[in-house]
Amino acid sequence: MTREQFIASVSAEQESLRRFLCVLCGGDRFMADDIAQEALLKAYLSFTRFEGRSRFGTWLFRIACNCFYDRKKQGASLRGGTFADLPASEGFSDEESDAGFRYQKLYAAVDELPENEKVAVLLFYMEDKSVKEISDITGMPQVTVRSHLFRARKHLKKFLSDDSI
Amino acid sequence: MKTHNSGKMNTDARIRQFVRACRPPVTDSAEFMEEFTRQADLLPVPASMTREENLKKTEQLCRLGAILSRGKKRNIAEGVAEAVAGIAVSILVFAAVTMFPSAWTEAESRLGIMYDSIAGTFRNFPLLLSCFLAVAVIAVSFRYVKGPGKDCR
């Protein structure tokens, strides 16, 4: 793969990657884009290590997930709090804040989930990844991914039924 | 009748619909890619992406393969030439001996005991020649090698 082909492949995957990170960051678009840039540059520099055993997109998501966890650790140690302590609207312009409000429901629905379940749910329902792909991305066994999805499904079902009342 | 699986699928469909409806849109893809390309430009191009370098290496390997192949072809040609020369000399000697029977009878009287063994050799000449040819063919076939790889074509 040449540099141009790499950029073309990234271009095809970046949208879903950024959306996934945006929801994972609780709607902080700037933070999400920052992590996405970091992940893509890491992928660019370590492309030699891409063995082609999984899809290119899966590999990018895996790097992005690792970057997100690293950032989360750094953020927690710097602020002395958790990553989710950030206000959901941080990084939005006024215009974006109005639009962002519409997505608060999704952020609220996944916000209470533990990190692993949140990642599994977003990859499965939002990005249409299979259990095997999620297992490749997160490094968790497929059985664990299934159990995370099962628990998250229960939580979301409750959230949706509470919401519809 | 509503089964457990259909209930699960129903929940799945509801969750999927909800997540799809509430997922944030990604709008500034062009700016993002521009920024990524700009940052990537500042970094050295990874070795695995330098196509020119790979092509140069392949070319060098092809050149080396061609030299080796030429050498091996020359060896085979020399082997074949030596075998043909040997056979030709043997045939000439055989022809000379059969064409001059007087030399044959003279040899019988002069050589004595040795005559029997030499005469035996000449009697079995066709058999010896075919064995020699078989050995030559086997030797040449062992020396046969393939040319450079398909990348060089």
Tab-separated table of C-alpha atoms in Angstrom:
chain	number	residue	atom	x	y	z
A	1	MET	CA	0.000	0.000	0.000
A	2	THR	CA	1.394	3.383	-0.962
A	3	ARG	CA	0.975	6.613	0.990
A	4	GLU	CA	-1.827	7.754	-1.340
A	5	GLN	CA	-3.665	4.453	-0.966
A	6	PHE	CA	-3.305	4.692	2.811
A	7	ILE	CA	-4.810	8.186	2.827
A	8	ALA	CA	-7.661	7.005	0.573
A	9	SER	CA	-8.383	4.085	2.939
A	10	VAL	CA	-8.300	6.409	5.941
A	11	SER	CA	-10.645	8.784	4.164
A	12	ALA	CA	-13.163	5.965	3.758
A	13	GLU	CA	-12.996	5.007	7.448
A	14	GLN	CA	-12.552	8.347	9.213
A	15	GLU	CA	-16.223	9.253	9.384
A	16	SER	CA	-17.327	6.205	11.358
A	17	LEU	CA	-14.176	6.345	13.466
A	18	ARG	CA	-14.756	9.976	14.471
A	19	ARG	CA	-18.437	9.420	15.165
A	20	PHE	CA	-17.618	6.445	17.374
A	21	LEU	CA	-15.007	8.450	19.288
A	22	CYS	CA	-17.335	11.430	19.565
A	23	VAL	CA	-20.005	9.360	21.335
A	24	LEU	CA	-17.336	7.622	23.395
A	25	CYS	CA	-16.066	11.039	24.531
A	26	GLY	CA	-19.578	12.030	25.585
A	27	GLY	CA	-20.033	14.416	22.645
A	28	ASP	CA	-16.711	16.219	22.941
A	29	ARG	CA	-16.040	16.596	19.240
A	30	PHE	CA	-12.680	18.312	19.646
A	31	MET	CA	-11.393	15.622	21.948
A	32	ALA	CA	-12.706	12.925	19.575
A	33	ASP	CA	-11.017	14.499	16.545
A	34	ASP	CA	-7.809	14.910	18.509
A	35	ILE	CA	-7.805	11.221	19.430
A	36	ALA	CA	-8.715	10.277	15.851
A	37	GLN	CA	-5.787	12.326	14.482
A	38	GLU	CA	-3.430	10.744	16.995
A	39	ALA	CA	-4.693	7.256	16.122
A	40	LEU	CA	-4.402	7.823	12.378
A	41	LEU	CA	-0.888	9.193	12.667
A	42	LYS	CA	0.103	6.227	14.815
A	43	ALA	CA	-1.404	3.926	12.190
A	44	TYR	CA	0.499	5.788	9.478
A	45	LEU	CA	3.820	5.424	11.277
A	46	SER	CA	3.322	1.804	12.270
A	47	PHE	CA	1.793	0.636	9.007
A	48	THR	CA	4.652	-1.883	8.640
A	49	ARG	CA	3.116	-3.786	11.543
A	50	PHE	CA	-0.277	-4.125	9.823
A	51	GLU	CA	-0.304	-7.808	8.876
A	52	GLY	CA	-3.596	-7.756	7.026
A	53	ARG	CA	-5.090	-10.454	9.251
A	54	SER	CA	-8.051	-8.183	10.004
A	55	ARG	CA	-9.702	-5.496	7.909
A	56	PHE	CA	-7.943	-2.135	7.669
A	57	GLY	CA	-10.902	-0.442	9.404
A	58	THR	CA	-10.781	-2.912	12.295
A	59	TRP	CA	-7.090	-2.190	12.750
A	60	LEU	CA	-7.733	1.577	12.802
A	61	PHE	CA	-10.526	1.174	15.371
A	62	ARG	CA	-8.234	-0.887	17.555
A	63	ILE	CA	-5.552	1.811	17.535
A	64	ALA	CA	-8.202	4.472	18.178
A	65	CYS	CA	-9.552	2.502	21.147
A	66	ASN	CA	-6.064	2.220	22.620
A	67	CYS	CA	-5.500	5.959	22.108
A	68	PHE	CA	-8.817	6.661	23.811
A	69	TYR	CA	-7.907	4.531	26.851
A	70	ASP	CA	-4.456	6.173	27.030
A	71	ARG	CA	-6.034	9.625	26.860
A	72	LYS	CA	-8.534	8.632	29.480
A	73	LYS	CA	-5.762	7.514	31.822
A	74	GLN	CA	-3.826	10.750	31.212
A	75	GLY	CA	-6.960	12.856	31.704
A	76	ALA	CA	-7.844	11.085	34.915
A	77	SER	CA	-4.355	11.562	36.315
A	78	LEU	CA	-4.193	15.245	35.250
A	79	ARG	CA	-7.623	16.269	36.476
A	80	GLY	CA	-7.812	13.792	39.302
A	81	GLY	CA	-11.253	12.822	38.057
A	82	THR	CA	-12.707	10.630	35.366
A	83	PHE	CA	-12.887	11.262	31.653
A	84	ALA	CA	-16.677	11.301	31.769
A	85	ASP	CA	-16.560	14.282	34.162
A	86	LEU	CA	-16.212	16.558	31.161
A	87	PRO	CA	-19.395	18.461	30.338
A	88	ALA	CA	-20.992	16.949	27.255
A	89	SER	CA	-21.189	20.267	25.405
A	90	GLU	CA	-17.488	21.107	25.848
A	91	GLY	CA	-15.913	21.914	22.492
A	92	PHE	CA	-19.168	22.845	20.761
A	93	SER	CA	-19.848	26.212	19.173
A	94	ASP	CA	-23.254	27.830	19.864
A	95	GLU	CA	-24.670	26.452	16.672
A	96	GLU	CA	-23.298	23.015	17.346
A	97	SER	CA	-24.617	23.092	20.909
A	98	ASP	CA	-28.193	23.258	19.632
A	99	ALA	CA	-27.593	20.381	17.270
A	100	GLY	CA	-25.610	18.544	19.926
A	101	PHE	CA	-28.590	18.708	22.260
A	102	ARG	CA	-30.435	16.300	19.973
A	103	TYR	CA	-27.763	13.677	20.533
A	104	GLN	CA	-27.760	14.061	24.309
A	105	LYS	CA	-30.230	11.228	24.519
A	106	LEU	CA	-27.723	8.788	23.060
A	107	TYR	CA	-24.948	10.139	25.263
A	108	ALA	CA	-27.209	9.813	28.304
A	109	ALA	CA	-28.202	6.265	27.310
A	110	VAL	CA	-24.621	5.011	27.030
A	111	ASP	CA	-23.127	7.255	29.693
A	112	GLU	CA	-24.093	4.974	32.571
A	113	LEU	CA	-22.627	1.916	30.913
A	114	PRO	CA	-19.168	0.707	31.951
A	115	GLU	CA	-16.475	1.567	29.412
A	116	ASN	CA	-16.202	-1.913	27.860
A	117	GLU	CA	-19.957	-2.238	27.434
A	118	LYS	CA	-20.132	1.249	25.961
A	119	VAL	CA	-17.474	0.388	23.373
A	120	ALA	CA	-19.166	-2.931	22.513
A	121	VAL	CA	-22.611	-1.336	22.156
A	122	LEU	CA	-21.402	1.545	19.982
A	123	LEU	CA	-19.418	-0.725	17.699
A	124	PHE	CA	-22.250	-3.242	17.422
A	125	TYR	CA	-25.282	-0.972	17.037
A	126	MET	CA	-23.823	2.243	15.671
A	127	GLU	CA	-20.996	1.000	13.446
A	128	ASP	CA	-22.511	-2.395	12.554
A	129	LYS	CA	-19.401	-4.328	13.539
A	130	SER	CA	-19.689	-8.072	14.107
A	131	VAL	CA	-18.860	-9.710	17.446
A	132	LYS	CA	-15.629	-11.039	15.941
A	133	GLU	CA	-14.611	-7.575	14.747
A	134	ILE	CA	-15.404	-6.102	18.169
A	135	SER	CA	-13.286	-8.844	19.699
A	136	ASP	CA	-10.420	-7.919	17.338
A	137	ILE	CA	-10.794	-4.221	18.131
A	138	THR	CA	-11.042	-4.465	21.896
A	139	GLY	CA	-8.848	-7.518	22.391
A	140	MET	CA	-11.580	-9.156	24.467
A	141	PRO	CA	-12.659	-12.763	23.782
A	142	GLN	CA	-15.872	-13.117	21.765
A	143	VAL	CA	-17.699	-14.624	24.754
A	144	THR	CA	-16.866	-11.546	26.836
A	145	VAL	CA	-18.067	-9.264	24.039
A	146	ARG	CA	-21.350	-11.196	23.910
A	147	SER	CA	-21.837	-10.901	27.656
A	148	HIS	CA	-21.076	-7.146	27.529
A	149	LEU	CA	-23.621	-6.784	24.745
A	150	PHE	CA	-26.172	-8.794	26.731
A	151	ARG	CA	-25.809	-6.576	29.817
A	152	ALA	CA	-25.773	-3.372	27.755
A	153	ARG	CA	-28.865	-4.527	25.868
A	154	LYS	CA	-30.707	-4.970	29.157
A	155	HIS	CA	-29.685	-1.498	30.283
A	156	LEU	CA	-30.679	0.137	26.994
A	157	LYS	CA	-33.975	-1.718	26.924
A	158	LYS	CA	-34.770	-0.303	30.363
A	159	PHE	CA	-33.617	3.153	29.265
A	160	LEU	CA	-35.843	3.056	26.175
A	161	SER	CA	-38.896	1.815	28.070
A	162	ASP	CA	-38.393	4.514	30.762
A	163	ASP	CA	-37.971	7.064	28.005
A	164	SER	CA	-41.173	6.080	26.203
A	165	ILE	CA	-43.304	6.434	29.366
B	1	MET	CA	-46.645	-16.745	19.680
B	2	LYS	CA	-43.825	-14.497	20.794
B	3	THR	CA	-40.634	-16.450	21.415
B	4	HIS	CA	-37.589	-15.426	23.430
B	5	ASN	CA	-35.574	-14.938	20.233
B	6	SER	CA	-38.153	-12.735	18.559
B	7	GLY	CA	-38.260	-10.596	21.729
B	8	LYS	CA	-34.477	-10.251	21.633
B	9	MET	CA	-34.573	-9.339	17.960
B	10	ASN	CA	-37.274	-6.793	18.679
B	11	THR	CA	-35.133	-5.201	21.399
B	12	ASP	CA	-32.151	-5.309	19.070
B	13	ALA	CA	-34.077	-3.552	16.327
B	14	ARG	CA	-35.355	-0.909	18.749
B	15	ILE	CA	-31.880	-0.214	20.125
B	16	ARG	CA	-30.393	-0.091	16.646
B	17	GLN	CA	-33.102	2.296	15.494
B	18	PHE	CA	-32.572	4.513	18.551
B	19	VAL	CA	-28.769	4.585	18.179
B	20	ARG	CA	-29.060	5.281	14.446
B	21	ALA	CA	-31.536	8.105	14.989
B	22	CYS	CA	-29.496	9.772	17.731
B	23	ARG	CA	-25.955	9.317	16.384
B	24	PRO	CA	-24.161	12.584	15.731
B	25	PRO	CA	-23.401	13.465	12.101
B	26	VAL	CA	-19.838	13.988	10.899
B	27	THR	CA	-19.700	17.056	8.725
B	28	ASP	CA	-16.184	18.431	8.359
B	29	SER	CA	-14.558	15.377	6.754
B	30	ALA	CA	-12.640	17.402	4.153
B	31	GLU	CA	-11.040	19.645	6.797
B	32	PHE	CA	-10.198	16.660	8.946
B	33	MET	CA	-8.513	14.841	6.059
B	34	GLU	CA	-6.686	18.020	5.061
B	35	GLU	CA	-5.319	18.343	8.573
B	36	PHE	CA	-4.362	14.663	8.655
B	37	THR	CA	-2.554	14.932	5.306
B	38	ARG	CA	-0.748	18.067	6.498
B	39	GLN	CA	0.443	16.305	9.657
B	40	ALA	CA	1.396	13.163	7.727
B	41	ASP	CA	3.465	15.324	5.363
B	42	LEU	CA	5.548	16.471	8.320
B	43	LEU	CA	6.428	12.862	9.182
B	44	PRO	CA	8.851	10.634	7.297
B	45	VAL	CA	7.205	8.230	4.865
B	46	PRO	CA	7.233	4.722	6.449
B	47	ALA	CA	9.541	2.217	4.762
B	48	SER	CA	6.630	-0.085	3.906
B	49	MET	CA	5.069	2.680	1.818
B	50	THR	CA	8.135	3.636	-0.194
B	51	ARG	CA	7.228	1.848	-3.382
B	52	GLU	CA	10.225	3.188	-5.299
B	53	GLU	CA	12.666	1.599	-2.877
B	54	ASN	CA	10.877	-1.740	-3.209
B	55	LEU	CA	10.987	-1.496	-6.991
B	56	LYS	CA	14.703	-0.725	-6.877
B	57	LYS	CA	15.337	-3.793	-4.700
B	58	THR	CA	13.260	-6.005	-7.009
B	59	GLU	CA	15.194	-4.698	-10.011
B	60	GLN	CA	18.535	-5.488	-8.347
B	61	LEU	CA	17.358	-8.993	-7.464
B	62	CYS	CA	16.211	-9.528	-11.050
B	63	ARG	CA	19.583	-8.407	-12.383
B	64	LEU	CA	21.356	-10.810	-10.017
B	65	GLY	CA	18.989	-13.623	-11.065
B	66	ALA	CA	19.691	-12.913	-14.747
B	67	ILE	CA	23.474	-13.092	-14.183
B	68	LEU	CA	23.144	-16.411	-12.330
B	69	SER	CA	20.824	-17.777	-14.987
B	70	ARG	CA	23.260	-16.795	-17.775
B	71	GLY	CA	26.127	-18.517	-15.914
B	72	LYS	CA	24.100	-21.687	-15.476
B	73	LYS	CA	23.058	-21.752	-19.126
B	74	ARG	CA	26.702	-21.392	-20.146
B	75	ASN	CA	27.642	-24.308	-17.861
B	76	ILE	CA	24.960	-26.489	-19.458
B	77	ALA	CA	26.135	-25.574	-22.942
B	78	GLU	CA	29.726	-26.439	-21.996
B	79	GLY	CA	28.590	-29.765	-20.519
B	80	VAL	CA	26.638	-30.663	-23.658
B	81	ALA	CA	29.567	-29.635	-25.899
B	82	GLU	CA	31.992	-31.798	-23.881
B	83	ALA	CA	29.637	-34.777	-24.074
B	84	VAL	CA	29.154	-34.382	-27.828
B	85	ALA	CA	32.926	-34.048	-28.363
B	86	GLY	CA	33.562	-37.212	-26.306
B	87	ILE	CA	30.968	-39.167	-28.276
B	88	ALA	CA	32.356	-37.893	-31.579
B	89	VAL	CA	35.901	-38.944	-30.660
B	90	SER	CA	34.670	-42.399	-29.565
B	91	ILE	CA	32.795	-42.876	-32.861
B	92	LEU	CA	35.844	-41.775	-34.829
B	93	VAL	CA	38.079	-44.278	-33.035
B	94	PHE	CA	35.492	-47.049	-33.527
B	95	ALA	CA	35.160	-46.178	-37.223
B	96	ALA	CA	38.941	-46.083	-37.702
B	97	VAL	CA	39.407	-49.494	-36.142
B	98	THR	CA	36.576	-51.133	-38.136
B	99	MET	CA	37.706	-49.499	-41.412
B	100	PHE	CA	41.247	-50.853	-41.136
B	101	PRO	CA	40.978	-54.625	-40.324
B	102	SER	CA	44.709	-55.120	-41.004
B	103	ALA	CA	45.496	-52.943	-38.029
B	104	TRP	CA	43.110	-55.134	-36.090
B	105	THR	CA	44.967	-58.359	-36.882
B	106	GLU	CA	48.340	-56.700	-36.280
B	107	ALA	CA	47.118	-55.582	-32.928
B	108	GLU	CA	46.074	-59.170	-32.130
B	109	SER	CA	49.614	-60.416	-32.678
B	110	ARG	CA	51.325	-57.477	-30.939
B	111	LEU	CA	49.111	-57.041	-27.929
B	112	GLY	CA	48.499	-60.680	-27.064
B	113	ILE	CA	46.495	-60.943	-23.839
B	114	MET	CA	45.531	-57.271	-23.891
B	115	TYR	CA	43.880	-57.809	-27.283
B	116	ASP	CA	40.971	-59.725	-25.745
B	117	SER	CA	40.031	-56.937	-23.414
B	118	ILE	CA	40.355	-54.248	-26.122
B	119	ALA	CA	38.341	-56.348	-28.582
B	120	GLY	CA	35.679	-56.890	-25.894
B	121	THR	CA	35.461	-53.152	-25.370
B	122	PHE	CA	34.894	-52.552	-29.077
B	123	ARG	CA	32.330	-55.339	-29.315
B	124	ASN	CA	30.330	-53.732	-26.537
B	125	PHE	CA	30.789	-50.243	-27.959
B	126	PRO	CA	27.049	-49.581	-28.653
B	127	LEU	CA	26.167	-50.562	-25.089
B	128	LEU	CA	28.960	-48.422	-23.619
B	129	LEU	CA	27.925	-45.513	-25.816
B	130	SER	CA	24.293	-45.677	-24.692
B	131	CYS	CA	25.385	-45.841	-21.011
B	132	PHE	CA	27.640	-42.852	-21.558
B	133	LEU	CA	24.771	-40.949	-23.199
B	134	ALA	CA	22.431	-41.797	-20.329
B	135	VAL	CA	24.966	-40.511	-17.795
B	136	ALA	CA	25.459	-37.346	-19.864
B	137	VAL	CA	21.699	-36.722	-20.058
B	138	ILE	CA	21.281	-37.227	-16.280
B	139	ALA	CA	24.225	-34.911	-15.555
B	140	VAL	CA	22.806	-32.203	-17.836
B	141	SER	CA	19.307	-32.505	-16.356
B	142	PHE	CA	20.757	-31.986	-12.852
B	143	ARG	CA	22.382	-28.788	-14.001
B	144	TYR	CA	19.129	-27.391	-15.408
B	145	VAL	CA	17.789	-24.421	-13.407
B	146	LYS	CA	14.834	-22.110	-13.733
B	147	GLY	CA	15.341	-18.575	-14.971
B	148	PRO	CA	14.595	-15.367	-12.988
B	149	GLY	CA	11.244	-15.037	-11.094
B	150	LYS	CA	8.005	-13.784	-12.608
B	151	ASP	CA	8.505	-10.267	-11.140
B	152	CYS	CA	11.406	-9.758	-13.557
B	153	ARG	CA	9.417	-10.463	-16.697
